[in-house]
mmCIF file of C-alpha atoms in Angstrom:
data_model
loop_
_atom_site.group_PDB
_atom_site.id
_atom_site.type_symbol
_atom_site.label_atom_id
_atom_site.label_comp_id
_atom_site.label_asym_id
_atom_site.label_seq_id
_atom_site.Cartn_x
_atom_site.Cartn_y
_atom_site.Cartn_z
ATOM 1 C CA MET A 1 0.000 0.000 0.000
ATOM 2 C CA THR A 2 1.494 3.362 -0.999
ATOM 3 C CA ASP A 3 1.838 6.472 1.195
ATOM 4 C CA GLU A 4 -1.013 8.015 -0.734
ATOM 5 C CA THR A 5 -3.408 5.251 0.225
ATOM 6 C CA LYS A 6 -2.275 5.269 3.855
ATOM 7 C CA THR A 7 -4.060 8.540 4.570
ATOM 8 C CA ASP A 8 -7.007 6.440 5.691
ATOM 9 C CA THR A 9 -5.098 4.132 8.035
ATOM 10 C CA ASN A 10 -6.493 5.507 11.311
ATOM 11 C CA LYS A 11 -8.007 2.774 13.406
ATOM 12 C CA PRO A 12 -11.792 3.106 13.675
ATOM 13 C CA THR A 13 -13.171 4.208 17.009
ATOM 14 C CA ALA A 14 -15.505 1.956 18.988
ATOM 15 C CA VAL A 15 -18.452 3.912 17.628
ATOM 16 C CA GLU A 16 -17.197 3.578 14.054
ATOM 17 C CA ALA A 17 -16.512 -0.134 14.535
ATOM 18 C CA ALA A 18 -20.119 -0.641 15.605
ATOM 19 C CA ARG A 19 -21.429 0.993 12.446
ATOM 20 C CA PRO A 20 -22.960 -1.298 9.822
ATOM 21 C CA GLY A 21 -20.656 -1.983 6.916
ATOM 22 C CA ALA A 22 -18.216 -4.527 5.521
ATOM 23 C CA ASP A 23 -14.476 -5.156 5.296
ATOM 24 C CA VAL A 24 -13.513 -5.667 1.645
ATOM 25 C CA THR A 25 -10.296 -6.458 -0.213
ATOM 26 C CA PHE A 26 -9.274 -6.558 -3.854
ATOM 27 C CA PRO A 27 -6.008 -6.876 -5.829
ATOM 28 C CA PHE A 28 -4.068 -3.637 -5.415
ATOM 29 C CA ASP A 29 -3.134 -1.314 -8.245
ATOM 30 C CA ARG A 30 -3.285 2.472 -8.313
ATOM 31 C CA MET A 31 -5.993 2.716 -10.979
ATOM 32 C CA THR A 32 -8.305 0.279 -9.186
ATOM 33 C CA VAL A 33 -7.813 2.058 -5.853
ATOM 34 C CA ASP A 34 -8.643 5.402 -7.486
ATOM 35 C CA GLN A 35 -11.832 3.952 -8.985
ATOM 36 C CA PHE A 36 -12.729 2.366 -5.662
ATOM 37 C CA ARG A 37 -12.306 5.625 -3.722
ATOM 38 C CA LYS A 38 -14.435 7.528 -6.244
ATOM 39 C CA ARG A 39 -17.172 4.920 -5.959
ATOM 40 C CA PHE A 40 -16.899 4.623 -2.154
ATOM 41 C CA PRO A 41 -15.666 8.018 -0.858
ATOM 42 C CA ARG A 42 -16.509 7.118 2.775
ATOM 43 C CA ALA A 43 -14.419 3.925 2.724
ATOM 44 C CA ARG A 44 -11.411 3.775 5.057
ATOM 45 C CA TRP A 45 -8.302 1.578 4.971
ATOM 46 C CA SER A 46 -7.435 -0.370 8.133
ATOM 47 C CA ASP A 47 -3.844 -1.474 8.640
ATOM 48 C CA SER A 48 -4.849 -3.742 11.518
ATOM 49 C CA ARG A 49 -7.358 -5.684 9.405
ATOM 50 C CA GLN A 50 -5.555 -5.177 6.082
ATOM 51 C CA ALA A 51 -8.869 -4.340 4.459
ATOM 52 C CA TRP A 52 -11.070 -1.431 3.399
ATOM 53 C CA PHE A 53 -14.121 -0.711 5.533
ATOM 54 C CA VAL A 54 -17.152 0.314 3.463
ATOM 55 C CA PRO A 55 -19.928 1.733 5.677
ATOM 56 C CA GLY A 56 -23.604 1.024 5.122
ATOM 57 C CA ARG A 57 -26.004 -1.877 5.532
ATOM 58 C CA THR A 58 -25.850 -2.695 1.813
ATOM 59 C CA ALA A 59 -22.033 -2.407 1.591
ATOM 60 C CA PRO A 60 -21.427 -6.076 0.571
ATOM 61 C CA GLN A 61 -23.989 -5.884 -2.249
ATOM 62 C CA ARG A 62 -22.687 -2.521 -3.506
ATOM 63 C CA PHE A 63 -19.077 -3.717 -3.439
ATOM 64 C CA THR A 64 -19.958 -6.984 -5.241
ATOM 65 C CA ARG A 65 -21.840 -5.027 -7.909
ATOM 66 C CA TRP A 66 -18.851 -2.713 -8.384
ATOM 67 C CA LEU A 67 -16.466 -5.673 -8.769
ATOM 68 C CA ALA A 68 -18.800 -7.238 -11.345
ATOM 69 C CA GLU A 69 -18.809 -3.991 -13.315
ATOM 70 C CA LEU A 70 -14.997 -3.879 -13.269
ATOM 71 C CA GLU A 71 -14.781 -7.490 -14.450
ATOM 72 C CA ALA A 72 -17.296 -6.813 -17.233
ATOM 73 C CA GLU A 73 -15.243 -3.840 -18.409
ATOM 74 C CA ALA A 74 -12.047 -5.904 -18.320
ATOM 75 C CA ASP A 75 -13.727 -8.757 -20.229
ATOM 76 C CA ALA A 76 -15.083 -6.352 -22.842
ATOM 77 C CA PHE A 77 -11.616 -4.867 -23.345
ATOM 78 C CA ALA A 78 -10.019 -8.337 -23.567
ATOM 79 C CA ASP A 79 -12.696 -9.483 -26.037
ATOM 80 C CA ALA A 80 -12.116 -6.410 -28.219
ATOM 81 C CA LYS A 81 -8.373 -7.012 -28.106
ATOM 82 C CA GLY A 82 -8.843 -10.691 -29.017
ATOM 83 C CA ARG A 83 -11.173 -9.858 -31.910
ATOM 84 C CA ASP A 84 -8.651 -7.345 -33.278
ATOM 85 C CA ALA A 85 -5.873 -9.947 -33.031
ATOM 86 C CA PHE A 86 -8.017 -12.458 -34.931
ATOM 87 C CA GLU A 87 -8.871 -9.962 -37.671
ATOM 88 C CA PHE A 88 -5.178 -9.111 -38.053
ATOM 89 C CA ASP A 89 -4.098 -12.781 -38.197
ATOM 90 C CA PRO A 90 -7.173 -15.011 -38.609
ATOM 91 C CA ILE A 91 -7.404 -18.782 -38.206
ATOM 92 C CA GLU A 92 -8.652 -20.211 -41.503
ATOM 93 C CA SER A 93 -10.383 -23.516 -40.846
ATOM 94 C CA ALA A 94 -13.555 -25.373 -41.743
ATOM 95 C CA TYR A 95 -13.872 -26.295 -38.056
ATOM 96 C CA LEU A 96 -14.062 -22.700 -36.796
ATOM 97 C CA GLU A 97 -16.723 -20.027 -37.219
ATOM 98 C CA VAL A 98 -16.867 -16.517 -35.801
ATOM 99 C CA GLY A 99 -19.931 -15.554 -33.764
ATOM 100 C CA ARG A 100 -20.996 -12.370 -31.996
ATOM 101 C CA ALA A 101 -19.361 -13.279 -28.697
ATOM 102 C CA GLY A 102 -16.476 -15.421 -29.882
ATOM 103 C CA PHE A 103 -15.592 -18.563 -31.789
ATOM 104 C CA ARG A 104 -17.740 -21.622 -32.471
ATOM 105 C CA ILE A 105 -15.758 -24.824 -32.958
ATOM 106 C CA LYS A 106 -17.295 -28.010 -34.309
ATOM 107 C CA THR A 107 -15.155 -31.062 -35.068
ATOM 108 C CA PRO A 108 -15.517 -34.849 -35.209
ATOM 109 C CA PHE A 109 -15.125 -36.343 -31.745
ATOM 110 C CA SER A 110 -11.499 -36.541 -30.642
ATOM 111 C CA ARG A 111 -10.077 -36.888 -27.148
ATOM 112 C CA THR A 112 -7.177 -34.666 -28.168
ATOM 113 C CA VAL A 113 -9.556 -31.921 -29.331
ATOM 114 C CA VAL A 114 -11.542 -32.128 -26.099
ATOM 115 C CA GLU A 115 -8.397 -32.028 -23.940
ATOM 116 C CA LYS A 116 -6.930 -29.033 -25.795
ATOM 117 C CA LEU A 117 -10.169 -27.040 -25.704
ATOM 118 C CA ARG A 118 -10.629 -27.727 -21.998
ATOM 119 C CA GLU A 119 -7.206 -26.165 -21.398
ATOM 120 C CA ILE A 120 -8.487 -22.852 -22.775
ATOM 121 C CA ARG A 121 -9.883 -20.458 -20.185
ATOM 122 C CA TYR A 122 -13.601 -19.639 -20.512
ATOM 123 C CA SER A 123 -14.192 -22.321 -23.162
ATOM 124 C CA ARG A 124 -17.437 -24.253 -22.770
ATOM 125 C CA TRP A 125 -19.272 -27.114 -24.452
ATOM 126 C CA ASP A 126 -22.766 -26.456 -25.826
ATOM 127 C CA GLY A 127 -24.635 -29.750 -25.592
ATOM 128 C CA GLU A 128 -27.610 -28.534 -27.637
ATOM 129 C CA MET A 129 -25.616 -27.152 -30.567
ATOM 130 C CA LYS A 130 -22.930 -29.857 -30.256
ATOM 131 C CA LEU A 131 -20.043 -27.413 -30.463
ATOM 132 C CA TRP A 132 -17.511 -25.521 -28.348
ATOM 133 C CA HIS A 133 -17.662 -21.809 -27.555
ATOM 134 C CA VAL A 134 -14.438 -19.871 -27.005
ATOM 135 C CA PRO A 135 -14.659 -16.105 -26.284
ATOM 136 C CA PHE A 136 -12.502 -13.602 -28.169
ATOM 137 C CA ARG A 137 -10.499 -12.912 -25.006
ATOM 138 C CA SER A 138 -9.065 -16.457 -25.231
ATOM 139 C CA PHE A 139 -7.945 -16.095 -28.843
ATOM 140 C CA GLN A 140 -4.209 -16.395 -28.149
ATOM 141 C CA GLU A 141 -4.708 -19.593 -26.147
ATOM 142 C CA LEU A 142 -6.834 -20.974 -28.972
ATOM 143 C CA ARG A 143 -4.227 -20.034 -31.582
ATOM 144 C CA ASP A 144 -1.459 -21.731 -29.591
ATOM 145 C CA ARG A 145 -3.392 -25.013 -29.517
ATOM 146 C CA TRP A 146 -5.039 -24.826 -32.937
ATOM 147 C CA PRO A 147 -2.462 -26.865 -34.946
ATOM 148 C CA GLU A 148 -2.999 -29.855 -32.638
ATOM 149 C CA ILE A 149 -6.776 -29.339 -32.606
ATOM 150 C CA GLU A 150 -7.060 -29.244 -36.388
ATOM 151 C CA GLN A 151 -4.710 -32.168 -36.916
ATOM 152 C CA ALA A 152 -6.687 -34.315 -34.457
ATOM 153 C CA ALA A 153 -9.993 -33.244 -36.032
ATOM 154 C CA ARG A 154 -8.817 -34.241 -39.508
ATOM 155 C CA ARG A 155 -7.613 -37.615 -38.249
ATOM 156 C CA ASN A 156 -11.071 -38.301 -36.865
ATOM 157 C CA GLU A 157 -13.058 -37.445 -39.982
ATOM 158 C CA PRO A 158 -15.211 -40.490 -40.906
ATOM 159 C CA GLN A 159 -13.489 -41.016 -44.260
ATOM 160 C CA GLU A 160 -10.054 -40.814 -42.654
ATOM 161 C CA ARG A 161 -11.026 -43.310 -39.965
ATOM 162 C CA ARG A 162 -12.377 -45.691 -42.640
ATOM 163 C CA ARG A 163 -9.168 -45.348 -44.650
ATOM 164 C CA ARG A 164 -7.029 -46.267 -41.659
ATOM 165 C CA ALA A 165 -9.346 -49.174 -40.841
ATOM 166 C CA GLU A 166 -8.974 -50.493 -44.391
ATOM 167 C CA GLU A 167 -5.200 -50.241 -44.138
ATOM 168 C CA ARG A 168 -5.217 -52.197 -40.873
ATOM 169 C CA LYS A 169 -7.319 -55.067 -42.197
ATOM 170 C CA GLY A 170 -5.526 -58.375 -41.945
ATOM 171 C CA THR A 171 -2.523 -56.834 -40.208
ATOM 172 C CA GLU A 172 -0.978 -57.723 -36.864
ATOM 173 C CA GLU A 173 -2.048 -54.308 -35.566
ATOM 174 C CA GLU A 174 -5.713 -55.118 -36.248
ATOM 175 C CA ALA A 175 -5.410 -58.470 -34.500
ATOM 176 C CA LYS A 176 -3.884 -56.831 -31.424
ATOM 177 C CA SER A 177 -6.566 -54.150 -31.396
ATOM 178 C CA LYS A 178 -9.322 -56.763 -31.483
ATOM 179 C CA ALA A 179 -7.635 -58.745 -28.731
ATOM 180 C CA ARG A 180 -7.395 -55.651 -26.502
ATOM 181 C CA ALA A 181 -11.069 -54.853 -27.096
ATOM 182 C CA ALA A 182 -12.079 -58.428 -26.274
ATOM 183 C CA GLU A 183 -10.027 -58.369 -23.065
ATOM 184 C CA ARG A 184 -11.610 -55.120 -21.941
ATOM 185 C CA LYS A 185 -15.112 -56.516 -22.502
ATOM 186 C CA ARG A 186 -14.341 -59.165 -19.900
ATOM 187 C CA ARG A 187 -14.420 -56.383 -17.264
ATOM 188 C CA ARG A 188 -11.517 -57.820 -15.292
ATOM 189 C CA TYR A 189 -8.322 -56.187 -14.092
ATOM 190 C CA PRO A 190 -5.215 -57.620 -12.378
ATOM 191 C CA VAL A 191 -4.387 -56.249 -8.920
ATOM 192 C CA ALA A 192 -1.574 -57.119 -6.546
ATOM 193 C CA SER A 193 -2.798 -59.370 -3.734
ATOM 194 C CA ASP A 194 -1.090 -57.141 -1.149
ATOM 195 C CA ALA A 195 -2.543 -53.887 -2.556
ATOM 196 C CA LEU A 196 -6.188 -54.560 -3.286
ATOM 197 C CA PRO A 197 -8.471 -51.709 -4.413
ATOM 198 C CA PRO A 198 -11.489 -50.672 -2.315
ATOM 199 C CA ILE A 199 -14.741 -52.359 -3.282
ATOM 200 C CA GLY A 200 -17.633 -50.155 -4.367
ATOM 201 C CA ARG A 201 -15.622 -46.915 -4.699
ATOM 202 C CA VAL A 202 -14.508 -44.975 -7.772
ATOM 203 C CA VAL A 203 -10.824 -45.506 -8.572
ATOM 204 C CA ALA A 204 -8.647 -44.868 -11.630
ATOM 205 C CA VAL A 205 -6.936 -47.595 -13.649
ATOM 206 C CA GLN A 206 -5.360 -47.667 -17.103
ATOM 207 C CA TYR A 207 -8.863 -47.971 -18.637
ATOM 208 C CA GLY A 208 -10.100 -44.819 -16.919
ATOM 209 C CA LEU A 209 -12.406 -44.618 -13.900
ATOM 210 C CA VAL A 210 -14.016 -47.824 -12.641
ATOM 211 C CA VAL A 211 -15.712 -49.330 -9.596
ATOM 212 C CA PHE A 212 -14.446 -52.738 -8.465
ATOM 213 C CA GLU A 213 -17.305 -55.055 -7.489
ATOM 214 C CA GLU A 214 -15.209 -57.938 -6.200
ATOM 215 C CA VAL A 215 -11.760 -59.498 -6.121
ATOM 216 C CA THR A 216 -12.177 -63.115 -7.190
ATOM 217 C CA GLY A 217 -8.946 -64.464 -5.738
ATOM 218 C CA GLU A 218 -8.221 -66.224 -9.040
ATOM 219 C CA LEU A 219 -4.522 -65.945 -9.830
ATOM 220 C CA VAL A 220 -3.510 -64.247 -13.062
ATOM 221 C CA ASP A 221 -1.426 -66.131 -15.643
ATOM 222 C CA PRO A 222 1.252 -63.549 -16.504
ATOM 223 C CA GLU A 223 2.191 -65.277 -19.760
ATOM 224 C CA VAL A 224 -1.392 -65.046 -21.021
ATOM 225 C CA VAL A 225 -2.037 -61.381 -20.214
ATOM 226 C CA ALA A 226 1.438 -59.822 -20.350
ATOM 227 C CA GLU A 227 0.566 -58.086 -23.628
ATOM 228 C CA PHE A 228 -2.445 -56.329 -22.057
ATOM 229 C CA TYR A 229 -1.019 -55.680 -18.572
ATOM 230 C CA PRO A 230 2.785 -55.233 -18.596
ATOM 231 C CA GLY A 231 4.378 -55.884 -15.230
ATOM 232 C CA VAL A 232 1.801 -58.418 -14.016
ATOM 233 C CA THR A 233 3.340 -61.084 -11.747
ATOM 234 C CA ASP A 234 2.302 -64.355 -10.116
ATOM 235 C CA ASP A 235 0.949 -62.576 -7.032
ATOM 236 C CA HIS A 236 -1.729 -60.711 -9.009
ATOM 237 C CA VAL A 237 -5.390 -61.716 -8.805
ATOM 238 C CA TRP A 238 -8.396 -60.705 -10.866
ATOM 239 C CA GLY A 239 -10.673 -57.859 -9.837
ATOM 240 C CA VAL A 240 -14.081 -57.484 -11.500
ATOM 241 C CA TRP A 241 -15.050 -53.926 -12.410
ATOM 242 C CA ARG A 242 -17.893 -51.897 -13.880
ATOM 243 C CA LYS A 243 -18.316 -48.314 -15.047
ATOM 244 C CA PRO A 244 -19.262 -45.864 -12.274
ATOM 245 C CA THR A 245 -22.668 -44.197 -12.260
ATOM 246 C CA LEU A 246 -23.120 -40.448 -12.475
ATOM 247 C CA GLU A 247 -24.093 -40.343 -8.799
ATOM 248 C CA GLU A 248 -20.932 -42.232 -7.810
ATOM 249 C CA LEU A 249 -18.770 -39.868 -9.865
ATOM 250 C CA VAL A 250 -20.422 -36.791 -8.385
ATOM 251 C CA HIS A 251 -19.915 -38.029 -4.816
ATOM 252 C CA ALA A 252 -16.367 -39.309 -5.386
ATOM 253 C CA TRP A 253 -13.905 -37.273 -3.330
ATOM 254 C CA PRO A 254 -11.020 -36.082 -5.554
ATOM 255 C CA SER A 255 -7.457 -36.818 -4.570
ATOM 256 C CA LYS A 256 -5.047 -33.881 -4.343
ATOM 257 C CA ALA A 257 -2.050 -36.090 -5.113
ATOM 258 C CA ALA A 258 -1.174 -37.435 -8.549
ATOM 259 C CA ALA A 259 -0.835 -41.181 -9.074
ATOM 260 C CA LEU A 260 2.440 -42.765 -8.043
ATOM 261 C CA GLU A 261 4.676 -44.013 -10.829
ATOM 262 C CA LYS A 262 3.728 -47.553 -11.930
ATOM 263 C CA ALA A 263 0.587 -47.522 -9.755
ATOM 264 C CA GLU A 264 -1.991 -50.114 -10.846
ATOM 265 C CA TRP A 265 -4.928 -48.192 -9.395
ATOM 266 C CA TRP A 266 -5.195 -44.855 -7.593
ATOM 267 C CA PRO A 267 -7.755 -42.380 -6.173
ATOM 268 C CA PRO A 268 -8.900 -40.131 -9.036
ATOM 269 C CA THR A 269 -7.940 -36.467 -9.182
ATOM 270 C CA ILE A 270 -10.405 -33.704 -10.041
ATOM 271 C CA GLU A 271 -8.845 -33.537 -13.524
ATOM 272 C CA GLU A 272 -9.840 -37.191 -14.036
ATOM 273 C CA LEU A 273 -13.272 -36.840 -12.437
ATOM 274 C CA ARG A 274 -14.498 -33.784 -14.373
ATOM 275 C CA PRO A 275 -14.509 -35.278 -17.901
ATOM 276 C CA ALA A 276 -15.931 -38.558 -16.596
ATOM 277 C CA ARG A 277 -18.754 -36.655 -14.890
ATOM 278 C CA ARG A 278 -19.534 -34.727 -18.072
ATOM 279 C CA ILE A 279 -19.664 -37.902 -20.170
ATOM 280 C CA ALA A 280 -21.859 -39.666 -17.591
ATOM 281 C CA SER A 281 -24.134 -36.618 -17.402
ATOM 282 C CA ARG A 282 -24.621 -36.584 -21.191
ATOM 283 C CA ARG A 283 -25.381 -40.309 -21.197
ATOM 284 C CA SER A 284 -27.893 -39.848 -18.397
ATOM 285 C CA ALA A 285 -29.599 -37.004 -20.302
ATOM 286 C CA LYS A 286 -29.833 -39.123 -23.462
ATOM 287 C CA ARG A 287 -31.457 -41.989 -21.558
ATOM 288 C CA GLN A 288 -34.026 -39.599 -20.102
ATOM 289 C CA ASP A 289 -34.840 -38.269 -23.581
#
């Protein structure tokens, strides 16, 4: 806090402290402080509380409204700046359209596309229109990720997927792919007998998020499943799993720690839970329709 702002550092008297009002704080910069003092001329800074005291019974509401106005102005400026940057150096793509408030992005489904768009601040998925919205203010973030987004979108065009499928026919790669799919349909997963997963709770494995229903106790044959589960040993047993429900995903408590290296199962993080919840929510909505 500068000397100029410390003119209001007198501690409030007992009478002043009893007055209705609210202590408020906000990120400091000279321009914001000047705007704040013009809007709230009776506000006083308190060194002891490291906050501004705004008098009045409606002080919290008035301060919140003022902050919202500041954020709206900042967003409008950032949007205008992003639009100008786009007009100066546009992204030319069949997957991107320009709307009134920002960009509309529609591509074939691709996990890479979804991951990259989720990394962009203020991006959102529109379930009704089946496309992504990205505001102008996030243009630079979109531009930085666009080469990967477009490449992934092109790879997932129906004709491109069919072409790759035709090329794989009769190859060893196709045989391995079918074997992996068949193994996954068996809904089993090897777990170390001395580190069993919890039953009935959402955990993460190499397949994604699952709920183990039971551990059968049947020993795994490492030679048979080594291709699907590298590192499996004689002390591994089979666990039977299912996909978690939306309710289970919503109530799952996220872990703050990332998975340990070479972990076979681990408590899911919020980054793993969020996409799973969105997918489960869309599936639930479709069933209700």
